[in-house]
Coordinates of C-alpha atoms in Angstrom, one line a residue:
Chain G
M467 CA -10.8 25.4 -16.9
I468 CA -10.6 22.6 -14.7
S469 CA -12.1 19.5 -16.0
V470 CA -12.4 16.4 -13.6
S471 CA -13.6 13.2 -14.0
V472 CA -13.3 10.5 -11.1
Q473 CA -14.5 7.3 -10.2
H474 CA -13.6 5.5 -7.2
R475 CA -15.2 2.7 -4.7
F476 CA -14.4 2.5 -1.1
A477 CA -16.0 0.2 1.4
G478 CA -19.6 1.2 1.0
F479 CA -19.1 4.4 -0.6
D480 CA -19.0 4.9 -4.5
L481 CA -17.7 8.1 -6.1
D482 CA -18.7 8.8 -9.7
V483 CA -18.2 12.6 -10.5
A484 CA -17.3 14.6 -13.6
F485 CA -17.4 17.9 -14.2
Q486 CA -15.8 21.1 -16.1
A487 CA -15.4 24.6 -14.7
P488 CA -14.3 27.8 -16.1
P489 CA -11.4 29.9 -14.4
G490 CA -12.1 31.3 -11.1
V491 CA -13.4 30.0 -7.8
T492 CA -15.0 26.2 -8.2
V493 CA -16.7 25.4 -5.1
L494 CA -17.4 21.7 -4.4
F495 CA -20.8 22.0 -2.4
G496 CA -22.6 19.4 -0.5
P497 CA -23.3 17.8 2.8
S498 CA -20.6 16.1 4.8
G499 CA -20.3 12.7 3.1
S500 CA -21.0 13.6 0.0
G501 CA -17.5 12.9 -1.6
K502 CA -16.0 16.5 -1.3
T503 CA -12.8 16.1 0.2
T504 CA -12.0 12.7 -1.5
L505 CA -12.6 14.6 -5.0
V506 CA -10.0 17.4 -3.8
N507 CA -7.3 14.8 -2.5
A508 CA -7.8 13.0 -5.9
V509 CA -7.0 16.5 -7.3
A510 CA -4.1 16.7 -5.0
G511 CA -2.9 13.3 -6.0
L512 CA -3.0 12.3 -2.2
L513 CA -5.6 9.7 -3.7
R514 CA -5.1 7.6 -6.3
P515 CA -8.6 6.8 -7.8
D516 CA -9.8 3.7 -9.6
A517 CA -10.2 5.7 -12.8
G518 CA -10.5 8.8 -14.3
R519 CA -8.9 12.4 -15.6
I520 CA -8.1 15.5 -14.2
A521 CA -6.7 18.4 -15.9
A522 CA -6.2 21.8 -15.1
G523 CA -6.2 24.0 -18.5
D524 CA -3.8 21.8 -20.9
W525 CA -2.2 20.2 -18.1
V526 CA -3.3 16.7 -17.4
L527 CA -2.5 15.6 -13.5
L528 CA -4.2 12.1 -14.1
D529 CA -5.4 10.0 -16.8
T530 CA -5.9 6.6 -16.0
A531 CA -6.8 5.6 -19.3
A532 CA -3.3 6.6 -20.5
R533 CA -1.2 5.6 -17.0
R534 CA -0.8 9.1 -16.3
F535 CA -0.3 9.7 -12.5
V536 CA 1.6 12.9 -11.7
P537 CA 2.8 12.6 -8.0
P538 CA 1.6 15.2 -5.5
H539 CA 5.0 16.9 -5.4
R540 CA 4.9 17.5 -9.2
R541 CA 1.5 18.9 -9.4
R542 CA 2.1 22.6 -8.8
L543 CA -0.3 22.8 -6.0
G544 CA -1.2 25.3 -3.1
Y545 CA -3.3 23.1 -0.8
V546 CA -5.3 24.8 2.3
F547 CA -6.2 22.5 4.5
Q548 CA -9.3 22.6 7.0
E549 CA -6.7 22.3 10.2
G550 CA -4.0 24.7 8.8
R551 CA -1.6 21.9 8.9
L552 CA 1.5 24.2 9.6
F553 CA 4.6 22.5 10.1
P554 CA 5.0 23.3 14.0
H555 CA 8.8 22.9 14.0
L556 CA 9.5 26.0 11.4
T557 CA 8.6 29.5 12.0
V558 CA 5.8 31.6 10.1
R559 CA 8.4 32.6 7.9
Q560 CA 9.9 29.4 7.1
N561 CA 6.5 28.0 6.8
L562 CA 5.3 30.8 4.2
L563 CA 8.9 29.9 2.3
Y564 CA 8.6 26.0 2.4
G565 CA 6.9 25.4 -1.0
R566 CA 8.8 28.2 -2.7
W567 CA 11.8 26.4 -1.9
F568 CA 10.5 23.4 -4.5
A569 CA 9.1 25.4 -6.7
P570 CA 10.7 25.7 -10.3
R571 CA 13.4 28.3 -11.0
G572 CA 11.5 31.2 -12.7
A573 CA 8.1 30.1 -11.6
E574 CA 6.0 33.3 -11.2
A575 CA 4.9 33.3 -7.6
P576 CA 4.2 36.7 -5.7
G577 CA 7.0 37.7 -3.5
L578 CA 6.9 37.2 0.2
S579 CA 6.5 41.0 1.3
H580 CA 3.1 40.9 -1.3
V581 CA 1.8 38.0 0.4
V582 CA 2.5 39.4 3.9
E583 CA 0.9 42.3 3.1
L584 CA -2.1 40.9 1.6
L585 CA -2.9 38.5 4.5
G586 CA -1.5 41.0 7.1
L587 CA 1.1 38.6 8.5
G588 CA 3.8 41.0 9.1
D589 CA 3.8 40.7 13.1
L590 CA 3.7 36.9 13.1
L591 CA 6.9 36.1 10.7
D592 CA 8.9 35.2 13.5
R593 CA 6.7 33.0 15.5
R594 CA 5.8 29.5 15.6
P595 CA 2.6 28.2 14.7
G596 CA 1.9 26.9 18.3
A597 CA 2.1 30.3 19.5
L598 CA -1.1 31.5 16.5
S599 CA -4.8 31.7 16.9
G600 CA -7.0 30.0 14.7
G601 CA -7.5 32.4 12.3
E602 CA -3.9 33.4 12.0
K603 CA -3.1 29.7 11.1
Q604 CA -5.3 29.6 8.5
R605 CA -4.2 32.9 7.2
V606 CA -0.7 31.7 7.4
A607 CA -1.4 28.7 5.5
I608 CA -3.2 30.8 2.5
G609 CA -0.1 32.4 2.3
R610 CA 2.3 29.3 2.1
A611 CA 0.0 27.8 -0.6
L612 CA 0.3 31.1 -2.6
L613 CA 3.9 31.2 -2.3
A614 CA 4.4 27.7 -3.6
A615 CA 3.5 29.2 -7.1
P616 CA 0.9 27.0 -7.7
K617 CA -0.8 26.4 -10.8
L618 CA -4.3 25.5 -9.1
I619 CA -5.4 26.4 -5.4
L620 CA -7.1 23.7 -3.6
A621 CA -8.8 24.6 -0.3
D622 CA -10.6 22.0 1.9
E623 CA -13.5 23.9 4.2
P624 CA -10.8 26.0 5.3
L625 CA -13.3 28.2 7.4
A626 CA -14.8 24.9 9.1
A627 CA -12.6 25.1 12.3
L628 CA -13.2 28.7 13.0
D629 CA -15.7 30.6 15.0
E630 CA -18.0 33.0 13.3
A631 CA -15.7 36.0 14.0
R632 CA -12.8 34.4 12.7
K633 CA -14.8 33.4 9.7
A634 CA -15.9 36.8 9.0
E635 CA -12.2 37.5 9.2
I636 CA -10.8 35.1 6.7
L637 CA -13.4 34.9 4.1
P638 CA -12.5 38.3 2.5
Y639 CA -9.0 37.2 1.7
F640 CA -10.5 34.3 -0.5
E641 CA -12.4 37.1 -2.1
R642 CA -9.1 39.0 -2.9
L643 CA -7.6 35.9 -3.9
R644 CA -10.5 35.3 -6.3
D645 CA -10.3 39.0 -7.6
E646 CA -6.5 39.5 -7.8
V647 CA -4.7 36.0 -8.1
S648 CA -5.4 34.4 -11.7
V649 CA -4.7 31.0 -10.5
P650 CA -7.9 28.8 -10.4
I651 CA -9.3 27.7 -7.0
L652 CA -11.3 24.5 -5.9
Y653 CA -12.6 25.4 -2.9
V654 CA -14.5 22.7 -1.1
S655 CA -17.6 24.0 1.7
H656 CA -21.0 22.7 2.9
S657 CA -21.8 26.2 3.6
S658 CA -24.1 27.7 1.0
A659 CA -23.3 31.5 2.6
E660 CA -19.5 30.8 1.1
V661 CA -20.6 29.3 -2.0
A662 CA -22.6 32.6 -2.7
R663 CA -19.8 35.0 -1.4
L664 CA -17.0 32.9 -3.4
A665 CA -18.1 30.9 -5.9
T666 CA -17.9 31.3 -9.7
T667 CA -19.0 27.7 -10.6
V668 CA -20.5 25.8 -8.1
V669 CA -20.3 21.7 -8.2
A670 CA -23.0 20.2 -5.8
L671 CA -22.4 16.8 -4.7
R672 CA -24.5 14.4 -2.8
G673 CA -23.8 10.8 -1.9
G674 CA -20.4 10.4 -4.5
R675 CA -22.7 12.2 -7.6
V676 CA -22.8 15.8 -8.9
T677 CA -26.3 16.9 -8.9
A678 CA -26.0 20.3 -10.4
V679 CA -23.0 22.3 -11.8
G680 CA -23.5 26.2 -12.3
P681 CA -23.0 29.7 -11.2
P682 CA -24.2 30.2 -7.7
G683 CA -27.5 32.2 -8.3
R684 CA -28.6 29.1 -10.5
V685 CA -27.2 26.3 -8.6
L686 CA -28.1 27.6 -5.0
G687 CA -32.1 28.5 -6.1
D688 CA -32.1 24.7 -7.6
V689 CA -34.3 22.9 -5.3
A690 CA -33.5 19.6 -6.4
A691 CA -29.8 20.4 -5.5
M692 CA -30.1 22.1 -2.6
G693 CA -33.4 20.8 -0.6
V694 CA -36.4 23.2 0.0
R695 CA -34.5 24.7 3.2
G696 CA -31.2 25.4 1.2
A697 CA -32.7 27.0 -1.5
A698 CA -31.5 30.8 -1.7
S699 CA -31.1 33.5 -4.2
V700 CA -27.9 35.8 -4.7
L701 CA -28.8 39.5 -5.5
V702 CA -26.1 41.7 -6.9
A703 CA -26.1 45.1 -5.3
R704 CA -24.0 48.4 -5.2
V705 CA -23.4 50.0 -1.5
V706 CA -25.0 53.8 -1.7
A707 CA -24.3 54.8 2.0
H708 CA -24.1 54.1 5.2
H709 CA -26.4 55.2 8.2
A710 CA -26.1 56.4 11.6
D711 CA -28.5 54.0 12.8
G712 CA -26.6 50.7 11.8
L713 CA -27.8 50.3 8.2
S714 CA -26.2 50.3 5.4
E715 CA -28.3 51.2 1.9
L716 CA -27.9 49.3 -1.3
A717 CA -29.2 49.9 -4.7
T718 CA -30.6 46.3 -6.4
E719 CA -32.3 46.4 -9.8
G720 CA -35.6 46.1 -7.9
G721 CA -35.4 49.0 -5.4
R722 CA -33.3 50.0 -2.3
L723 CA -31.9 47.2 0.1
W724 CA -31.3 47.9 3.9
L725 CA -29.1 45.7 5.5
P726 CA -27.4 45.7 8.9
L727 CA -23.9 48.0 8.5
V728 CA -21.5 46.3 5.9
A729 CA -17.7 47.0 6.3
D730 CA -17.7 48.0 2.3
A731 CA -17.1 51.5 0.9
P732 CA -19.8 53.2 -0.7
G733 CA -19.7 52.3 -4.6
S734 CA -18.5 48.8 -4.3
T735 CA -20.7 45.7 -5.7
L736 CA -21.8 43.2 -3.2
R737 CA -23.3 39.7 -3.5
V738 CA -26.0 39.4 -1.3
R739 CA -27.5 35.7 -0.1
I740 CA -31.1 35.5 0.6
A741 CA -32.7 32.2 1.8
A742 CA -36.0 31.6 0.1
Q743 CA -37.6 30.8 3.0
D744 CA -37.0 34.4 4.4
V745 CA -39.1 36.3 1.7
I746 CA -42.6 37.4 1.9
L747 CA -44.6 38.0 -1.3
S748 CA -47.3 40.6 -1.8
R749 CA -49.2 41.4 -5.1
A750 CA -49.4 44.9 -3.9
R751 CA -46.9 46.9 -2.6
P752 CA -47.5 46.9 1.3
E753 CA -47.5 50.0 3.2
G754 CA -47.1 50.2 7.2
L755 CA -45.0 47.4 7.4
S756 CA -41.9 46.8 9.8
A757 CA -39.8 44.9 7.0
L758 CA -37.5 47.8 5.1
N759 CA -36.9 45.8 2.2
I760 CA -39.5 45.5 -0.5
L761 CA -38.3 44.9 -4.1
A762 CA -40.5 44.7 -7.1
G763 CA -39.7 41.8 -9.7
T764 CA -41.7 39.9 -12.2
I765 CA -42.9 36.4 -11.4
T766 CA -41.2 34.1 -14.3
E767 CA -42.3 31.0 -12.4
V768 CA -44.3 29.4 -9.9
R769 CA -43.2 25.7 -9.0
P770 CA -45.3 23.6 -6.9
G771 CA -43.1 21.4 -4.3
H772 CA -44.3 17.9 -3.4
G773 CA -45.4 19.1 0.1
P774 CA -47.5 22.3 1.2
G775 CA -44.9 24.6 -0.4
A776 CA -44.0 26.3 -3.5
M777 CA -41.4 27.8 -4.9
V778 CA -41.8 31.4 -6.9
V779 CA -39.2 32.6 -8.7
L780 CA -39.0 36.4 -9.4
A781 CA -37.0 38.2 -12.0
V782 CA -35.6 41.3 -10.2
G783 CA -33.5 43.2 -13.2
E784 CA -30.9 40.5 -14.0
D785 CA -31.0 38.6 -11.1
R786 CA -33.4 35.9 -9.8
L787 CA -35.1 36.1 -6.3
L788 CA -36.5 32.9 -4.9
A789 CA -39.2 32.9 -2.4
R790 CA -40.7 29.7 -0.5
I791 CA -44.4 30.2 -0.1
T792 CA -47.2 27.7 0.8
L793 CA -49.0 26.5 -2.2
R794 CA -52.1 27.7 -0.3
S795 CA -50.8 31.4 -0.6
A796 CA -49.7 31.2 -4.1
E797 CA -53.5 29.8 -4.9
A798 CA -55.0 32.6 -2.7
L799 CA -53.0 35.4 -4.3
G800 CA -53.3 33.9 -7.7
L801 CA -49.7 34.2 -8.6
A802 CA -48.9 33.2 -12.0
A803 CA -46.0 33.9 -14.5
G804 CA -45.7 37.4 -15.7
Q805 CA -47.5 39.2 -12.6
T806 CA -45.3 41.9 -10.9
C807 CA -44.9 40.9 -7.4
H808 CA -43.1 42.5 -4.4
A809 CA -40.6 40.5 -2.4
I810 CA -40.3 41.7 1.1
L811 CA -37.6 40.5 3.2
K812 CA -36.7 41.8 6.9
T813 CA -33.4 43.2 6.8
V814 CA -31.9 41.4 10.2
A815 CA -32.9 38.1 8.3
V816 CA -29.5 38.7 6.3
A817 CA -26.7 37.9 8.4
P818 CA -23.1 39.2 7.9
E819 CA -21.6 36.0 6.2
D820 CA -24.7 36.3 3.7
V821 CA -22.6 39.4 2.5
G822 CA -19.8 39.0 0.0
T823 CA -17.7 41.2 -2.1
G824 CA -17.8 40.7 -6.2
A825 CA -19.4 41.5 -9.2
R826 CA -22.1 39.2 -11.2
M827 CA -20.6 36.1 -12.7
A828 CA -21.1 35.2 -16.4
G829 CA -24.3 33.4 -16.7
D830 CA -25.4 33.9 -13.2
A831 CA -28.8 35.1 -14.3
E832 CA -29.5 32.6 -16.8
R833 CA -32.9 30.8 -16.0
T834 CA -33.1 27.3 -15.4
Chain Q
M1062 CA 48.3 18.8 44.8
E1063 CA 48.0 15.6 42.8
D1064 CA 46.9 15.4 39.4
W1065 CA 43.2 14.6 39.2
S1066 CA 43.9 12.2 36.0
N1067 CA 46.3 9.9 38.1
W1068 CA 43.1 9.0 40.0
L1069 CA 42.7 6.2 37.3
G1070 CA 45.1 3.7 36.5
P1071 CA 46.8 3.5 33.1
A1072 CA 45.0 0.1 32.8
E1073 CA 41.6 1.8 33.7
W1074 CA 41.8 4.7 31.7
Q1075 CA 42.8 2.6 28.9
A1076 CA 39.2 0.7 29.4
V1077 CA 37.3 4.2 29.7
R1078 CA 38.6 5.5 26.3
L1079 CA 38.1 2.4 24.5
S1080 CA 34.6 1.9 26.2
L1081 CA 33.8 5.4 25.2
R1082 CA 35.2 4.8 21.7
V1083 CA 33.4 1.7 21.2
S1084 CA 30.2 3.1 22.4
L1085 CA 30.3 6.3 20.0
V1086 CA 31.4 4.3 17.1
A1087 CA 28.6 1.5 17.8
T1088 CA 25.9 4.6 18.2
L1089 CA 26.9 6.6 15.3
A1090 CA 27.3 3.6 12.7
S1091 CA 24.2 2.2 13.5
L1092 CA 22.1 5.4 13.4
P1093 CA 21.2 5.4 10.0
L1094 CA 20.3 1.9 9.8
G1095 CA 18.2 2.5 13.0
I1096 CA 16.6 5.2 11.5
L1097 CA 15.9 3.3 8.4
A1098 CA 14.4 0.3 10.5
A1099 CA 12.3 2.7 12.7
Y1100 CA 11.0 3.8 9.7
A1101 CA 10.2 0.9 7.7
L1102 CA 8.3 -0.6 10.9
A1103 CA 6.5 2.7 11.8
R1104 CA 5.2 3.5 7.9
W1105 CA 5.6 0.6 5.7
T1106 CA 3.5 -2.4 5.2
F1107 CA 5.5 -5.1 3.4
W1108 CA 5.6 -9.0 3.5
G1109 CA 8.1 -10.2 6.4
K1110 CA 7.5 -7.5 8.4
P1111 CA 6.8 -9.2 11.4
L1112 CA 10.3 -11.3 10.6
L1113 CA 12.1 -7.7 10.8
N1114 CA 10.7 -6.8 13.8
G1115 CA 11.8 -10.0 15.4
L1116 CA 15.1 -9.8 14.2
V1117 CA 15.7 -6.4 15.6
H1118 CA 14.4 -7.1 18.7
L1119 CA 15.7 -10.5 19.1
P1120 CA 19.4 -9.4 20.8
L1121 CA 17.0 -7.7 23.4
I1122 CA 15.5 -11.3 24.3
L1123 CA 18.4 -13.7 23.6
P1124 CA 20.8 -14.4 26.0
P1125 CA 23.9 -12.0 25.5
V1126 CA 26.2 -15.0 25.1
V1127 CA 24.0 -16.3 22.5
T1128 CA 24.3 -13.3 20.5
G1129 CA 27.8 -13.2 20.9
Y1130 CA 28.2 -16.5 19.7
L1131 CA 26.3 -16.2 16.7
L1132 CA 28.4 -13.1 15.9
L1133 CA 31.2 -15.2 16.3
L1134 CA 30.0 -17.7 14.1
T1135 CA 29.3 -15.1 11.4
F1136 CA 31.7 -12.4 11.7
G1137 CA 34.5 -14.7 13.0
R1138 CA 37.5 -15.2 10.9
R1139 CA 35.7 -18.9 9.8
G1140 CA 32.1 -17.2 9.7
A1141 CA 30.8 -16.1 6.1
V1142 CA 30.4 -12.7 6.5
G1143 CA 33.7 -12.5 8.3
E1144 CA 35.6 -14.3 5.5
F1145 CA 34.1 -12.3 3.1
L1146 CA 35.1 -8.9 4.7
E1147 CA 38.5 -10.5 5.6
Q1148 CA 39.4 -10.1 1.8
F1149 CA 38.8 -6.4 2.1
G1150 CA 41.1 -6.3 5.3
I1151 CA 38.4 -6.0 7.5
V1152 CA 38.8 -8.1 10.6
L1153 CA 36.3 -7.8 13.3
S1154 CA 36.9 -10.8 15.7
F1155 CA 39.0 -9.8 18.6
R1156 CA 39.5 -6.3 17.3
W1157 CA 37.6 -3.0 18.9
T1158 CA 35.7 -2.9 15.7
G1159 CA 34.0 -6.2 16.8
A1160 CA 33.5 -4.9 20.4
A1161 CA 31.7 -1.9 18.5
L1162 CA 29.8 -4.4 16.5
A1163 CA 28.4 -6.3 19.5
A1164 CA 27.7 -3.3 21.2
A1165 CA 25.8 -2.0 18.1
V1166 CA 23.8 -5.0 17.9
M1167 CA 22.9 -5.3 21.4
A1168 CA 22.2 -1.6 21.8
F1169 CA 19.8 -1.6 18.4
P1170 CA 16.4 -2.7 19.6
L1171 CA 16.4 0.1 22.3
M1172 CA 17.3 2.8 19.4
V1173 CA 14.8 1.3 16.9
R1174 CA 12.0 1.2 19.6
A1175 CA 12.7 5.0 20.5
I1176 CA 13.1 6.3 17.0
R1177 CA 9.8 4.3 15.8
L1178 CA 7.7 5.8 18.7
A1179 CA 8.7 9.1 17.5
L1180 CA 7.9 8.3 13.5
E1181 CA 4.6 7.1 14.7
A1182 CA 3.8 10.1 16.2
V1183 CA 4.4 12.3 13.2
D1184 CA 1.0 13.5 11.8
P1185 CA 1.2 11.8 8.3
K1186 CA -0.9 14.9 7.3
L1187 CA 1.6 17.3 7.7
E1188 CA 3.9 15.1 5.5
A1189 CA 0.9 15.1 2.9
A1190 CA 0.8 18.8 3.1
A1191 CA 4.8 18.8 2.3
R1192 CA 4.1 16.5 -0.3
T1193 CA 1.4 19.2 -2.1
L1194 CA 4.2 22.0 -1.8
G1195 CA 6.5 20.4 -3.9
A1196 CA 8.6 18.2 -1.7
S1197 CA 9.5 14.7 -3.0
P1198 CA 9.2 11.8 -0.6
A1199 CA 12.9 12.0 0.5
W1200 CA 13.0 15.9 1.1
V1201 CA 9.7 15.2 3.0
F1202 CA 11.2 12.6 5.5
A1203 CA 14.3 15.0 5.6
T1204 CA 12.5 18.4 6.2
V1205 CA 9.4 17.5 8.3
T1206 CA 9.2 13.8 9.5
L1207 CA 13.1 13.6 10.7
P1208 CA 12.8 17.0 12.6
L1209 CA 9.7 16.2 14.2
A1210 CA 10.9 12.7 15.3
L1211 CA 14.3 14.5 16.4
P1212 CA 13.6 14.3 20.0
G1213 CA 13.1 10.3 19.6
V1214 CA 16.0 9.9 17.6
V1215 CA 18.3 11.8 20.3
A1216 CA 16.9 10.0 23.0
G1217 CA 17.2 6.4 21.0
S1218 CA 20.9 7.4 20.5
I1219 CA 21.6 8.3 24.0
L1220 CA 20.1 5.2 25.3
A1221 CA 21.9 3.0 22.8
F1222 CA 25.1 4.8 23.7
A1223 CA 24.5 3.9 27.3
K1224 CA 23.7 0.2 26.5
A1225 CA 26.9 0.1 24.6
M1226 CA 29.0 1.3 27.7
G1227 CA 27.7 -1.4 29.4
E1228 CA 27.3 -4.4 27.0
F1229 CA 29.3 -7.1 28.5
G1230 CA 28.1 -10.3 27.7
A1231 CA 28.1 -10.6 23.7
T1232 CA 31.5 -8.3 23.6
I1233 CA 33.3 -10.8 25.9
T1234 CA 32.0 -13.7 23.8
F1235 CA 32.6 -12.5 20.3
V1236 CA 35.8 -10.6 20.9
S1237 CA 37.5 -11.7 24.4
N1238 CA 38.8 -9.6 26.9
I1239 CA 41.9 -8.2 25.4
P1240 CA 43.4 -5.0 27.4
G1241 CA 43.7 -1.9 25.0
E1242 CA 41.8 -3.6 22.2
T1243 CA 38.5 -5.2 23.5
Q1244 CA 38.8 -4.6 27.3
T1245 CA 35.5 -2.1 27.9
I1246 CA 34.8 -1.1 31.4
P1247 CA 32.5 -4.0 31.9
S1248 CA 35.1 -6.3 31.0
A1249 CA 38.1 -4.4 32.8
I1250 CA 36.0 -4.7 35.9
Y1251 CA 35.3 -8.2 35.4
A1252 CA 39.0 -8.9 35.1
F1253 CA 39.9 -6.7 38.2
L1254 CA 37.4 -8.6 40.4
Q1255 CA 39.3 -12.2 39.2
V1256 CA 42.9 -11.0 40.8
P1257 CA 43.4 -10.6 44.4
G1258 CA 43.4 -6.6 45.4
G1259 CA 41.8 -5.7 42.0
E1260 CA 38.7 -4.1 44.4
A1261 CA 40.0 -0.7 44.4
A1262 CA 40.4 -0.5 40.5
A1263 CA 37.1 -2.0 39.8
G1264 CA 35.7 0.2 42.4
R1265 CA 36.7 3.1 40.5
L1266 CA 35.6 1.9 37.1
V1267 CA 32.1 1.4 38.8
I1268 CA 32.0 5.3 39.7
V1269 CA 32.8 6.0 36.5
S1270 CA 30.2 3.7 34.9
V1271 CA 27.7 5.1 37.0
A1272 CA 28.6 8.6 36.3
L1273 CA 28.6 8.2 32.8
A1274 CA 25.4 6.4 32.8
M1275 CA 23.3 8.9 34.7
G1276 CA 25.2 11.8 32.6
A1277 CA 23.8 10.3 29.6
L1278 CA 20.3 10.0 30.9
L1279 CA 20.4 13.6 32.4
L1280 CA 21.6 14.7 28.7
S1281 CA 18.9 12.9 27.0
E1282 CA 16.6 14.4 29.2
L1283 CA 17.9 17.9 28.6
L1284 CA 18.2 17.3 25.1
A1285 CA 14.8 15.8 24.3
R1286 CA 13.1 18.5 26.2
R1287 CA 14.6 21.3 24.4
V1288 CA 14.2 20.0 20.7
A1289 CA 10.4 19.2 22.1
R1290 CA 10.1 22.7 23.3
R1291 CA 11.4 23.9 19.6
V1292 CA 9.4 21.7 18.0
A1293 CA 6.3 22.4 20.0
G1294 CA 6.7 25.7 19.0
A1295 CA 5.6 28.0 21.3

């Protein structure tokens, strides 16, 4: 359980944020300038806010009312920075072990060999950071954070400086951390694909204020927090088979889902982010259509927007699927809550970054 | 074959040995203070920072004779500090230790400038990263800041050493020109040139001076490049 309440005033910017998050990955999500990095630096102790209280479990890092400020080096953190920040004068091995040296005796830390294996660092140990690629640097940075025996892992847009291929390389490591390491993670991101894949809890920030807190399926579908173009849903799907024509077959509660080939083995559970504006609705089950994915669901809500658009919310089993269509279409089709409806999705509209591992999070299916 | 060491006369050897000792002691003894001053100037904001900056750089601007005279007034037997130190048996005036003090003061600005530049080039973000990994400020300095600034520290030390080897004005004013005690190479050259027939000895010491200065510069280049390569981490 992380509880954060921070008030801080800069020249021209005012941060006033409070939220609580259960264990797992808490993603601070918002556009640049929304206060994400400021907030995470306050948690790290690199910034001393004007007022606030920050606690991880029963461990209070900051409480301005009680005049408590734990200096950063006593906070037991593992901070993965956007630019890696590896020590250039040390080898990869020395970088990895840097934090462990300062960790208290008997602190529960993973072994070096375990972390090296987890992150695939075996061939890099004797190199220096100057000789590493961007993706390798970030992997070492993650390992260095883990080996410090942290009570809390912080990650500030750790993928932002990487190209798409490197992002695809690093993201699975964070998924493994979420699933294999019990340490809570506070993760800063402005990518809803990362949110959909990683988050247990999403804290949406805008202009220094919290606009929504909750599981990703709910926050990503919250038009007020995400904006109409950013709204998306997260479907949980199980890999059934991989086919020779480059497609993977997945099972959802609304029917078969065909995606561009995914790496995960049949039987594994994935989270798939589906942008609301990529979904087409049809009352009858359409035929003779090039789109492969036709999911059946029940309309729970038709929410008119401020402009010509409307957001239709479908219940697909336990998941929610959002479709952004025009108000004109919604009226022409006579869409209303309680009706069954078919959602059509082009296979190629789902990018690899929209697909991640992990099961449904508690409360994911809650209705807003 | 003639013994090579006979190339320099005993008085000349004495001057060379003394110069090396004075410069080495001056450099090593002032290095911690130099790093502290450079760090304060590079990283801290405090009241009186311009004053400290001015004070550090003053010996670079003042006529060396003035610096030497001020040292004499302060650290001489009748000077405030000198009188105080004498209670503990520490005498600086007209001793080789005084020559080392004069050399250290004169070389200090060069040392601090080089170290300060190197410290300013160290990315504070790396220091912040070290803090989050559990290193206290002192450990951050020892394990991140100082190693990354090492090329500058080495360059500054060698520059200070070379400057100390050549220091003349402040030394001769403060501790005079006593053979075997305060007669460093420059003072010896000056003394040899005052007597008829001393040109040969002076010339030999000039050659030694040039060789030592060149050697110091080459060594500093070499070390700095080596450390920089290690830090850059290719």
